[in-house]
Short mmCIF file of C-alpha atoms in Angstrom, two decimals:
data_model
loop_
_atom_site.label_atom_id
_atom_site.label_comp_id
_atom_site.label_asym_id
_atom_site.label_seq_id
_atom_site.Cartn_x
_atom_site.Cartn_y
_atom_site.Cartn_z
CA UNK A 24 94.18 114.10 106.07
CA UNK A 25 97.18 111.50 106.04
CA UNK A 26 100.45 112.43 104.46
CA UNK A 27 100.69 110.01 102.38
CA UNK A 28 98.56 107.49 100.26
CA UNK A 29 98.98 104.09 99.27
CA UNK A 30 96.94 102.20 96.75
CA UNK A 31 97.53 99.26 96.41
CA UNK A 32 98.35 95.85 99.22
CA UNK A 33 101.31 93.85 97.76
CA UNK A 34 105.22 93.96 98.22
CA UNK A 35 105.58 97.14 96.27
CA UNK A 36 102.39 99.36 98.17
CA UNK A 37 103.93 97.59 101.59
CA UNK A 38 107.56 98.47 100.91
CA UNK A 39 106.12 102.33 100.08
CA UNK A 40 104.42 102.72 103.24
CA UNK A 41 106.87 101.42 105.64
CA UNK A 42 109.35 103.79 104.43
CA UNK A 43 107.42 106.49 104.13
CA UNK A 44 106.47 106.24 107.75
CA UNK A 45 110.08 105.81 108.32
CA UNK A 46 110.58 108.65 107.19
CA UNK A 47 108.08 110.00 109.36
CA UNK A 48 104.78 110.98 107.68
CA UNK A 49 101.24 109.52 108.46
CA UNK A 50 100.26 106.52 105.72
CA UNK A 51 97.18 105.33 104.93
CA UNK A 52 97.37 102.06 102.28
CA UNK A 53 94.18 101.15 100.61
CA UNK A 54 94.23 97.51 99.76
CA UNK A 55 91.25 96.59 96.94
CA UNK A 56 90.81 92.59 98.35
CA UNK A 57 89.20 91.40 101.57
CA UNK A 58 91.95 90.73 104.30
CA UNK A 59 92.21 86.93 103.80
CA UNK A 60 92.90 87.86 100.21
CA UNK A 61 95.48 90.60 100.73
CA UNK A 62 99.28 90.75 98.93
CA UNK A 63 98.22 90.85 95.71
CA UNK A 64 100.37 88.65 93.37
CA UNK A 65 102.92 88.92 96.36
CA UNK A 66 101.71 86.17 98.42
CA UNK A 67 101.78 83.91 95.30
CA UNK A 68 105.94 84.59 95.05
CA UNK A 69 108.59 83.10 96.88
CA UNK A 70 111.78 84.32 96.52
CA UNK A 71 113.70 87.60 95.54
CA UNK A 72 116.69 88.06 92.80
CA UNK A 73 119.61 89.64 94.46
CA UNK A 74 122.83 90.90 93.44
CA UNK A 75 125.88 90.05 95.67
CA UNK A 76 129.90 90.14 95.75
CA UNK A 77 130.32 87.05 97.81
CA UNK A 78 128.38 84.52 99.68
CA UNK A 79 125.73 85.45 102.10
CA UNK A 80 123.54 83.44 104.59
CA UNK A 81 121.37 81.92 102.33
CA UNK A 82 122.83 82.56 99.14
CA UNK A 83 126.28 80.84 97.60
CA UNK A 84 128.67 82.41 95.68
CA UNK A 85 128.79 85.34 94.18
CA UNK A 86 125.87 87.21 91.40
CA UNK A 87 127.81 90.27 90.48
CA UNK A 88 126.06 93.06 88.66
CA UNK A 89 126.95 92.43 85.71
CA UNK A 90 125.98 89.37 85.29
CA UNK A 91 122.66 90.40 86.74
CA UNK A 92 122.28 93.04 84.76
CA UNK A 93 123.51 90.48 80.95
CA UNK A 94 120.81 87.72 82.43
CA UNK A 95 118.51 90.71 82.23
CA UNK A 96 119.26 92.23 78.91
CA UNK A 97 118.91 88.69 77.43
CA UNK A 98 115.60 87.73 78.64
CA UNK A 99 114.38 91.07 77.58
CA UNK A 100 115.83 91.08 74.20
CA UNK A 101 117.27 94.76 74.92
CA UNK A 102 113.58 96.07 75.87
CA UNK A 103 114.63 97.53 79.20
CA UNK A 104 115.98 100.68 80.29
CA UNK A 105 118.96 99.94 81.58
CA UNK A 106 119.75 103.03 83.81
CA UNK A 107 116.42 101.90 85.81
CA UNK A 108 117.32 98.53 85.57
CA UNK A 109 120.81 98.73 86.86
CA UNK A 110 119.06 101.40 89.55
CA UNK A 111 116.81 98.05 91.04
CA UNK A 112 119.81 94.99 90.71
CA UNK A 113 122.17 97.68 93.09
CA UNK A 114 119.05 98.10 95.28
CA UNK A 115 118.64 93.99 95.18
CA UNK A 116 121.69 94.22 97.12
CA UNK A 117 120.89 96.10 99.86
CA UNK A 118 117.40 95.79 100.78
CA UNK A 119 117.42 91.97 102.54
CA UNK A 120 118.30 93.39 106.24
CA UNK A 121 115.54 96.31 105.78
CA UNK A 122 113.27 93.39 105.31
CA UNK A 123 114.54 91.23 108.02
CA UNK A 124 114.10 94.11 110.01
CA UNK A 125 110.71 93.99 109.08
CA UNK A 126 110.12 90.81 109.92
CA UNK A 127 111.05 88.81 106.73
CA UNK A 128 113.07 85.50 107.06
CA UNK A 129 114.77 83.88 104.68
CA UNK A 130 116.26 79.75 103.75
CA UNK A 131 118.52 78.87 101.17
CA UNK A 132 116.87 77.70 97.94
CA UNK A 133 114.31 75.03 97.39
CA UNK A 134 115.41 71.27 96.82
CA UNK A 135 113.64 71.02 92.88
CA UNK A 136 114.38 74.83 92.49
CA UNK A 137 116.28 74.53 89.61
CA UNK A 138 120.20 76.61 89.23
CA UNK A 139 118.25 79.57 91.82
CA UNK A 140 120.63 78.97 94.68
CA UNK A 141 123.55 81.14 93.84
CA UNK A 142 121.14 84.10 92.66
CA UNK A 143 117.66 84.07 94.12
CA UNK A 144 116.87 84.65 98.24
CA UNK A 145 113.93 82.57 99.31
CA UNK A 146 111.16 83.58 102.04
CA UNK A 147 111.01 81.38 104.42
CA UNK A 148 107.02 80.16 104.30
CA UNK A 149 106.87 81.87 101.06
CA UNK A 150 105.51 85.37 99.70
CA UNK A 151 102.38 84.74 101.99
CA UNK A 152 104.87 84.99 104.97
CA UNK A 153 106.85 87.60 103.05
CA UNK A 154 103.01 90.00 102.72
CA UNK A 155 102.34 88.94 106.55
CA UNK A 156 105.15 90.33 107.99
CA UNK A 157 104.98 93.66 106.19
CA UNK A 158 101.15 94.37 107.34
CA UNK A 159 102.09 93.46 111.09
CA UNK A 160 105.29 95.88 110.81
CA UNK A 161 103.27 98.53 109.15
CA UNK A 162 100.64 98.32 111.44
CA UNK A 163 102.78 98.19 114.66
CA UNK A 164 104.22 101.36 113.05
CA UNK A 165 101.00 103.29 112.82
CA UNK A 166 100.08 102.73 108.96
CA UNK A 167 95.95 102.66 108.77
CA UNK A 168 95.04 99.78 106.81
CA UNK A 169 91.61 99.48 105.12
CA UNK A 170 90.92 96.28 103.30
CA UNK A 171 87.99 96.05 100.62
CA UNK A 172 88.76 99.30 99.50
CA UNK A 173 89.02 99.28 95.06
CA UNK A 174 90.31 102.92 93.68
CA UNK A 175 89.00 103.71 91.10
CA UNK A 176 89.21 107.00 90.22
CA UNK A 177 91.94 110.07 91.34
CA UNK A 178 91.05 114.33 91.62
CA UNK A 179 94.28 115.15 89.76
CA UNK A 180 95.48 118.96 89.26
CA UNK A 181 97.95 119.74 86.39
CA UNK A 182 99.43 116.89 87.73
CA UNK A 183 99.26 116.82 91.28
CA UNK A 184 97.34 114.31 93.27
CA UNK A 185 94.80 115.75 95.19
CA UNK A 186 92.38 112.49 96.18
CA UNK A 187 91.50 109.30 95.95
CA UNK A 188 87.62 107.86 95.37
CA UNK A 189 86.56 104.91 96.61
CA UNK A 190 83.22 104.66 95.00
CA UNK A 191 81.64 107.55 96.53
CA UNK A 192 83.80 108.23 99.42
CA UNK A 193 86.77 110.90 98.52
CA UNK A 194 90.13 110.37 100.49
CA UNK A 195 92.45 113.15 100.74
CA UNK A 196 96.33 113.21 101.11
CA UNK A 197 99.28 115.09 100.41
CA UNK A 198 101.01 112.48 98.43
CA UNK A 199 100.51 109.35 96.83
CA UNK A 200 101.98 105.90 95.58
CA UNK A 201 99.79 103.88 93.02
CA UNK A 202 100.72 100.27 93.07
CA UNK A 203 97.32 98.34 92.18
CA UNK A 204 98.80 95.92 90.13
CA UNK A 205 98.58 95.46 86.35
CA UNK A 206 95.04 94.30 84.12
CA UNK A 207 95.93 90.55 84.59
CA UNK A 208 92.43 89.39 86.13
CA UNK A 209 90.74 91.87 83.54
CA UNK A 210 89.59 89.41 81.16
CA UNK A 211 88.11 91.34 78.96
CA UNK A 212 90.89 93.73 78.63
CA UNK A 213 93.44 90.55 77.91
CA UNK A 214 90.75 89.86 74.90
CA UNK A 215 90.89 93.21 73.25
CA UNK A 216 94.78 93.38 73.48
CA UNK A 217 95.00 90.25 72.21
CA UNK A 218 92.63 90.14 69.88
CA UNK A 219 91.50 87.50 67.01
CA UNK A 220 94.37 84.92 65.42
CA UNK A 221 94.79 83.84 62.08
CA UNK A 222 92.50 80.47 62.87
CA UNK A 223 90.08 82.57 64.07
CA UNK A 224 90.47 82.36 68.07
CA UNK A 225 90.38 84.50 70.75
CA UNK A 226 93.70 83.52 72.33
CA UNK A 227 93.38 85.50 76.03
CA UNK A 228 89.87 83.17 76.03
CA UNK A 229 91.90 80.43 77.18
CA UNK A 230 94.23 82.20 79.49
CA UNK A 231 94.13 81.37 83.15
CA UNK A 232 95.53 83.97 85.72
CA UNK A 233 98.20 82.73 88.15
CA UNK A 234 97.74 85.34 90.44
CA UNK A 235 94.70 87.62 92.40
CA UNK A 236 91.72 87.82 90.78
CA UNK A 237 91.99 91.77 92.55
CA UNK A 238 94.27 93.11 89.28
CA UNK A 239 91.76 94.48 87.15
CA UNK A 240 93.68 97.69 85.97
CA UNK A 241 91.09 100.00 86.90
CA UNK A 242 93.41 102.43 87.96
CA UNK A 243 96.15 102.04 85.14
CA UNK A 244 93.67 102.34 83.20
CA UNK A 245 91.92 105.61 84.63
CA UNK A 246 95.92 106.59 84.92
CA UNK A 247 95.95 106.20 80.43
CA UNK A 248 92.94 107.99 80.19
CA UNK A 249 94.37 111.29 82.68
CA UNK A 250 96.94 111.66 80.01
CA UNK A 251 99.98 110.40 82.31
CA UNK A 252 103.07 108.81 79.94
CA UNK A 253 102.83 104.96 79.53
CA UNK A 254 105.67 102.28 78.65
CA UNK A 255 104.82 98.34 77.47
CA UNK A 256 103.20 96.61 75.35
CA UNK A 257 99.73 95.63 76.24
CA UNK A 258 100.25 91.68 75.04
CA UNK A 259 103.41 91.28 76.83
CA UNK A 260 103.32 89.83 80.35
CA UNK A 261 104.36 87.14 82.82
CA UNK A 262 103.02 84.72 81.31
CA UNK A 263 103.81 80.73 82.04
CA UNK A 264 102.51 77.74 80.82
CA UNK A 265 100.77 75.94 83.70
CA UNK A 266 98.26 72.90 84.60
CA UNK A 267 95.59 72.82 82.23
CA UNK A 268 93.52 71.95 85.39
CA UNK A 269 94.60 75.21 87.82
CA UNK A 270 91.93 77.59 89.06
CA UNK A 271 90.85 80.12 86.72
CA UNK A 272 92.52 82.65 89.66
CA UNK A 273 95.31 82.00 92.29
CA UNK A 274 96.65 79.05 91.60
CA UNK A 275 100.14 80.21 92.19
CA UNK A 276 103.31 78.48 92.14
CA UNK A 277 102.15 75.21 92.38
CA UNK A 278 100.38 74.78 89.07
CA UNK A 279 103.54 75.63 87.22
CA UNK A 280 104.82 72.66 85.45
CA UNK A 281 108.75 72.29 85.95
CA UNK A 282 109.58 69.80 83.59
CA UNK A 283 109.81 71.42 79.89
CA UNK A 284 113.39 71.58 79.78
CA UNK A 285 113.62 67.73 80.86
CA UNK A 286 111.36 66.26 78.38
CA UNK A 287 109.97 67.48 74.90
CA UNK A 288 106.85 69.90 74.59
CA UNK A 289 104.04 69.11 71.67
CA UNK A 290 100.69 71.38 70.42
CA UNK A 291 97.62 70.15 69.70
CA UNK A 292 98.79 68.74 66.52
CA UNK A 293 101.23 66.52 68.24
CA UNK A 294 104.41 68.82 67.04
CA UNK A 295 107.21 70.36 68.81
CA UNK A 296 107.46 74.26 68.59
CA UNK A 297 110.34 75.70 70.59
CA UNK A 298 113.50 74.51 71.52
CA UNK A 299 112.64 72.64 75.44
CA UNK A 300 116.70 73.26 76.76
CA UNK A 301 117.09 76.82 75.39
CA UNK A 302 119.03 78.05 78.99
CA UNK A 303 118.49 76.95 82.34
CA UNK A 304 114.92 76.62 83.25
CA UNK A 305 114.49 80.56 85.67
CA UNK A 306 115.89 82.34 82.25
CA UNK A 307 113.09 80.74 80.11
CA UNK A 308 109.87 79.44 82.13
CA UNK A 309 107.97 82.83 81.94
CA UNK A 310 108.45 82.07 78.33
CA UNK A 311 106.23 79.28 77.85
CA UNK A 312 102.44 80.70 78.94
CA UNK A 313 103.27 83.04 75.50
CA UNK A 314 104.75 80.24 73.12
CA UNK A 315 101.47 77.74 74.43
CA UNK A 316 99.17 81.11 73.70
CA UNK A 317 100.31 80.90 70.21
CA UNK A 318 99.50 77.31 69.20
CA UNK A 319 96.24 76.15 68.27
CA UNK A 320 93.48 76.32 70.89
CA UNK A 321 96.01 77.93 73.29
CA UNK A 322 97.46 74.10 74.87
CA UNK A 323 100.24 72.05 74.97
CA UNK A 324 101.24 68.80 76.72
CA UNK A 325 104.93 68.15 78.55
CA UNK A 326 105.99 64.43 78.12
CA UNK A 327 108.72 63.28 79.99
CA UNK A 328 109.79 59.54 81.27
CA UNK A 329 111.22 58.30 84.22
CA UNK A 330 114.17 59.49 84.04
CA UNK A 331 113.26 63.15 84.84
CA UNK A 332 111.36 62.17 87.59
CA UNK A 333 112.72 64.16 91.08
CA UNK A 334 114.60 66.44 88.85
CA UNK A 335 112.41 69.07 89.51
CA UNK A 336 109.52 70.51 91.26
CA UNK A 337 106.32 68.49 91.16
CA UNK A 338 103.22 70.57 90.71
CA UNK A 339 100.51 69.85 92.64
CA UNK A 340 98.34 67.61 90.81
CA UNK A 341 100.11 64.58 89.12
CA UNK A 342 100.36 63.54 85.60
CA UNK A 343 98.62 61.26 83.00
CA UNK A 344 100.83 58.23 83.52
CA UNK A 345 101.39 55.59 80.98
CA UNK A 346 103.26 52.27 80.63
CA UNK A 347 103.84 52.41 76.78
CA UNK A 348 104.34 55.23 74.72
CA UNK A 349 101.20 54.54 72.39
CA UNK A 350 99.34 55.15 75.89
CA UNK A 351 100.40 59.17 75.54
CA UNK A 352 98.51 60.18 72.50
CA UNK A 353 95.57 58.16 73.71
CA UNK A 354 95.49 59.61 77.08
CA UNK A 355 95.57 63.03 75.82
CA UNK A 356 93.22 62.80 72.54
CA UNK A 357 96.38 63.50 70.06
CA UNK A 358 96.53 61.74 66.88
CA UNK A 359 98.93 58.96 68.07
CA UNK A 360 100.51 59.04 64.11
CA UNK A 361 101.83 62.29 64.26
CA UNK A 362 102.92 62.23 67.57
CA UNK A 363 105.01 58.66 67.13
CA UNK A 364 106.34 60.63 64.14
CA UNK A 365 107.17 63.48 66.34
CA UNK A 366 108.70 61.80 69.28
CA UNK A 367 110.45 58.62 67.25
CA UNK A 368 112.57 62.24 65.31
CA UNK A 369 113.32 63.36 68.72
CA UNK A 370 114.37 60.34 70.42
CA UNK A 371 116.97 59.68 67.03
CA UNK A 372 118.30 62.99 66.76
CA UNK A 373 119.62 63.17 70.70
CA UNK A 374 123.05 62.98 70.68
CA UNK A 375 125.24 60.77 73.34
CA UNK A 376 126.77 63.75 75.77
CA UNK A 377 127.18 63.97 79.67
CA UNK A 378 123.64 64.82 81.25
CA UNK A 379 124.25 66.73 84.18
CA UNK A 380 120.61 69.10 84.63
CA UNK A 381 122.30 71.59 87.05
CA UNK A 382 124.62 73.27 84.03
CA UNK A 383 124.42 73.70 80.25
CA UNK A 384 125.21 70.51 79.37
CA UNK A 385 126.22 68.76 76.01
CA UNK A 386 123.45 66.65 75.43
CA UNK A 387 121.67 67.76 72.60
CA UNK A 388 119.50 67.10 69.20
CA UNK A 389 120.71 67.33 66.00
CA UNK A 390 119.09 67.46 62.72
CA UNK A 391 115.60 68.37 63.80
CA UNK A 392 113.99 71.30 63.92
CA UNK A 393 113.43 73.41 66.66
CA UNK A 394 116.72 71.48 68.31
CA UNK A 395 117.18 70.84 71.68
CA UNK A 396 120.60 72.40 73.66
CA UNK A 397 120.97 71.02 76.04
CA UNK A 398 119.45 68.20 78.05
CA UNK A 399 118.04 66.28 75.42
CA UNK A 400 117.98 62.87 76.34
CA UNK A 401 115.25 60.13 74.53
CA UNK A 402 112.35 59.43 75.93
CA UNK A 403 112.30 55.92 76.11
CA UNK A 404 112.14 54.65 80.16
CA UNK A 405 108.43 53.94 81.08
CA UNK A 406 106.49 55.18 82.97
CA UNK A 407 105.91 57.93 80.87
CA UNK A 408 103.85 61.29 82.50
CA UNK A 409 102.46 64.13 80.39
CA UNK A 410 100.68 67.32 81.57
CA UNK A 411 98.28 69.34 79.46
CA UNK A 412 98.98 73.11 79.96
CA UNK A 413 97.56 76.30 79.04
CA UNK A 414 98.91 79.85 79.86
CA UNK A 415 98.97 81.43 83.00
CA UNK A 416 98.98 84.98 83.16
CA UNK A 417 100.96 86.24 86.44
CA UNK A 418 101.25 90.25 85.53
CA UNK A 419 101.12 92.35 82.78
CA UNK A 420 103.74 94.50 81.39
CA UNK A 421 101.92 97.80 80.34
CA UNK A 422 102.51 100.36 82.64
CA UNK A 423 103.52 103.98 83.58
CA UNK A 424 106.66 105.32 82.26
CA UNK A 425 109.09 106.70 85.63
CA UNK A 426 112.20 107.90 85.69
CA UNK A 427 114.39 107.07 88.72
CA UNK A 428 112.34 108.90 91.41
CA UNK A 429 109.35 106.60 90.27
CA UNK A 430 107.41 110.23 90.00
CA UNK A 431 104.60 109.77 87.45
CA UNK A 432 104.62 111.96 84.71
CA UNK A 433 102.38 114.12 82.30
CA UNK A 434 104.16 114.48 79.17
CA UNK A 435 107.29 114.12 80.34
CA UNK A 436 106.98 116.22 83.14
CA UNK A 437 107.21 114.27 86.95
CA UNK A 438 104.59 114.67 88.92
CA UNK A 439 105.22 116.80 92.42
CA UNK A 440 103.49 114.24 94.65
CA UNK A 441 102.25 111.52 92.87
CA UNK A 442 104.29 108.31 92.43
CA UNK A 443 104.20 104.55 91.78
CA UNK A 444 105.33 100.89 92.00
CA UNK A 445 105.46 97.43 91.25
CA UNK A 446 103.59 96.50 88.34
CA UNK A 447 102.08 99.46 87.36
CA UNK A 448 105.47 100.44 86.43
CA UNK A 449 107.38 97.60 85.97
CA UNK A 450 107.14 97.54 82.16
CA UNK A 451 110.43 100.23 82.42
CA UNK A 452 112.89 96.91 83.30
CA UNK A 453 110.72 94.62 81.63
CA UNK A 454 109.58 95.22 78.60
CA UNK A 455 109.16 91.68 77.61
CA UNK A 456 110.65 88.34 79.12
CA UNK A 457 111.69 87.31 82.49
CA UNK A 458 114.10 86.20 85.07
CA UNK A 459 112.95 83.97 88.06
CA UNK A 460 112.32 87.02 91.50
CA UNK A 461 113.20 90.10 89.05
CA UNK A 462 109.47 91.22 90.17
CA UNK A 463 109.96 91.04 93.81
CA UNK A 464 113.43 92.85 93.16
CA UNK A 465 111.72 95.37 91.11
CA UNK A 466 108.34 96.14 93.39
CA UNK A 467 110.73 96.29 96.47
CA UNK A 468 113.26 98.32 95.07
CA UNK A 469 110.85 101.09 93.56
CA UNK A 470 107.76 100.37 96.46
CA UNK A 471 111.08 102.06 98.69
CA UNK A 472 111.43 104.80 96.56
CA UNK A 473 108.52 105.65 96.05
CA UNK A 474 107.39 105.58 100.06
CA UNK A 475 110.30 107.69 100.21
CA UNK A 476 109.67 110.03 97.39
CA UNK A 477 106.03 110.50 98.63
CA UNK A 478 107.07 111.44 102.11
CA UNK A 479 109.43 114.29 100.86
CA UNK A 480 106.99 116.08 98.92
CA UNK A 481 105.01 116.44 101.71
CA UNK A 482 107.87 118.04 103.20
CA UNK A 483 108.84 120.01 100.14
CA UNK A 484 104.85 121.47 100.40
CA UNK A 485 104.81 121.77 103.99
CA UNK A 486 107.88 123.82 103.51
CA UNK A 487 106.66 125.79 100.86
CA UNK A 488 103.36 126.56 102.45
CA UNK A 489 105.38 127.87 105.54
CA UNK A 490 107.25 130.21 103.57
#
């Protein structure tokens, strides 16, 4: 019998078990996907939010709490618990030599990575590198690894974790971390949480998934069913808007589109919905997968012109290019009245200001609605590019409600040895919105209290046994 048991093979279930063998007790993690598909949504991520008081090696300036912790509270509207939340941006600013120690390296921010230099740490070779460098340290410490191994039930006792099936086999342990992920890849789950619109659509129908197709939610889901106390909201998530053309699963960062806040963003119908320069483009691009779920057959299209071009991060396949602005609508199949209509208002409502992408700047629309903040300069320099995108579900928010020991609890009551991470629980800071590496800062902050939670009850029982 090990001492303590993982489920799950991402940042949060790796962080868990090196620290609880740190701390000395025998780990066995339990990863659902084959080994060439291990990390879960982890290897798809590439940097990490951190606080700090001053500059650091990769990472200029200063990102004080505080200002953490407001960047937070507005992207979440106020649906976070702060005392949790302030509990993961102090760990944010601790944790980067434990993981160097570990084997993680880090470089200073991506050229194209939009306003991220002063408060996000990049991997170097990305959250793939990030995921490899945790399995080699936790297996040069002793962790047992088994790949291809889905949980997807638990023995529980008035609360206490007892085993873990896997199918029919039964693994014992003392303790336990869950950290399997959220229901991202469960389609039909995203369906009946979503439901039916008002035109009669199923919106999560459209939905692509960013990440592992390994998320199903089996064991959040077994976890609702046991009785144990739940936080979220089943529709909200991670949710960005993305090339219409990605994979249905895994297409990871590079099927984001980059360019919304440098260009305008139409429907279906050829119309503008949401303001494109809002805040800088890490504050709002988790936004986007849930505004594009909302219009009509769940798709948008970015148009920019040349002038945006090498202001941000190119995705990976390029866009419909056109020489006129007629060409757009054509290319896309949009009624090319409307969207003339719609782009001739936009173009004559920017205002003359000083463009400067890398702050808040004063170019902006006026007398149109939504407006445009900041940014808004008229499309009018061919070529023109446009990319189609749908929404792109990374993880969801529903989850298991902690308090800061990350114990799982029964109606309100922790449990003695079983614990989780990452995005099973990750609904407690984010309850809706996001912030560019919050869920890297989050899944390594509680993954290392819960590894270290799960070790000491096994020597709280061991203890109480010997008495």
């Amino acid at each position: 019998m090990f001492d303590v048991l993982v489920i799950g093979g991402g940042n949060a279930a790796l962080c868990a078990a090196l620290m609880a063998r740190e701390a000395g007790a025998s780990v066995m993690l339990l990863e659902a996907a084959p080994q060439e598909w291990r990390g879960g949504n982890s290897q798809h991520t590439r940097n990490l939010r951190c606080m700090h008081d001053a500059p650091q090696d990769v990472l200029v300036d200063a990102y004080p709490e505080e200002e953490f912790w407001q960047d937070l509270l507005k992207v979440t509207g106020g649906a976070t618990n702060e005392k949790l939340a302030r509990l993961v941006i102090r760990a944010s600013s601790t944790c980067r030599p434990w993981m160097q120690r570990h084997g993680v390296r880090f470089q200073p921010s991506l050229s194209g990575a939009l306003h991220t230099a002063r408060t996000n740490a990049f991997f170097m070779g990305g959250g793939k590198a990030l995921v490899n460098a945790y399995y080699r340290s936790a297996e040069s410490l002793g962790v047992k690894v088994r790949y291809g191994s889905p949980v997807d039930r638990l023995q529980l006792r008035e609360g206490r974790f007892i085993a873990a099936y896997v199918g029919a086999e039964r693994i014992e342990a003392r303790s336990a971390v869950l950290a399997a992920g959220g229901f991202e890849s469960n389609r039909q789950w995203l369906r009946e949480a979503w439901g039916a619109n008002d035109r009669g659509e199923w919106p999560a129908d459209n939905f692509l998934v960013r990440g592992t197709r390994f998320n199903m939610g089996t064991l959040l889901r077994f976890m609702i069913d046991a009785g144990a106390d739940t936080i979220g909201d089943a529709t909200q998530a991670h949710m960005v808007a993305i090339d219409a053309r990605a994979p249905l699963y895994d297409g990871g960062i590079c099927t984001r589109i980059d360019c919304v806040s440098l260009g305008i963003v139409v429907n279906r119908d050829a119309e503008r919905f949401y303001d494109e320069g809002e805040d800088f483009w890490p504050k709002r691009y988790a936004i986007w997968g849930r505004l594009v779920a909302q219009q009509p057959g769940q798709i948008a299209y970015s148009i920019i012109d040349a002038k945006a071009v090498g202001r941000f991060m190119p995705p990976v396949f390029p866009g419909t290019m056109a020489e006129t602005l007629e060409d757009i609508p054509r290319a896309l199949g949009l009624g090319e009245f409307r969207f003339m209509q719609t782009l001739n208002a936009y173009n004559s409502a920017c205002r003359p200001g000083t463009f400067d992408h890398t702050v808040l700047d004063d170019c902006k629309t006026v007398g149109i609605a939504p407006v445009k903040s900041h940014w808004a300069l008229p499309i009018d320099t061919p070529p023109y590019y446009a990319y189609a995108v749908k929404p792109g579900v990374t993880f969801t928010y529903l989850g298991l409600e902690v308090d800061e020991t990350a114990a799982v609890r029964f109606g309100g009551q922790p449990s003695p040895n079983l614990f989780v991470a990452g995005e099973m629980m990750a609904g407690n800071v984010l309850g809706r919105g996001y912030t560019a590496g919050v869920g890297m800062s989050i899944g390594t902050a509680f993954g290392r209290i819960a590894g270290t939670q799960a070790a000491q009850a096994v020597l709280k029982e061991c203890s109480r046994v010997a008495a």
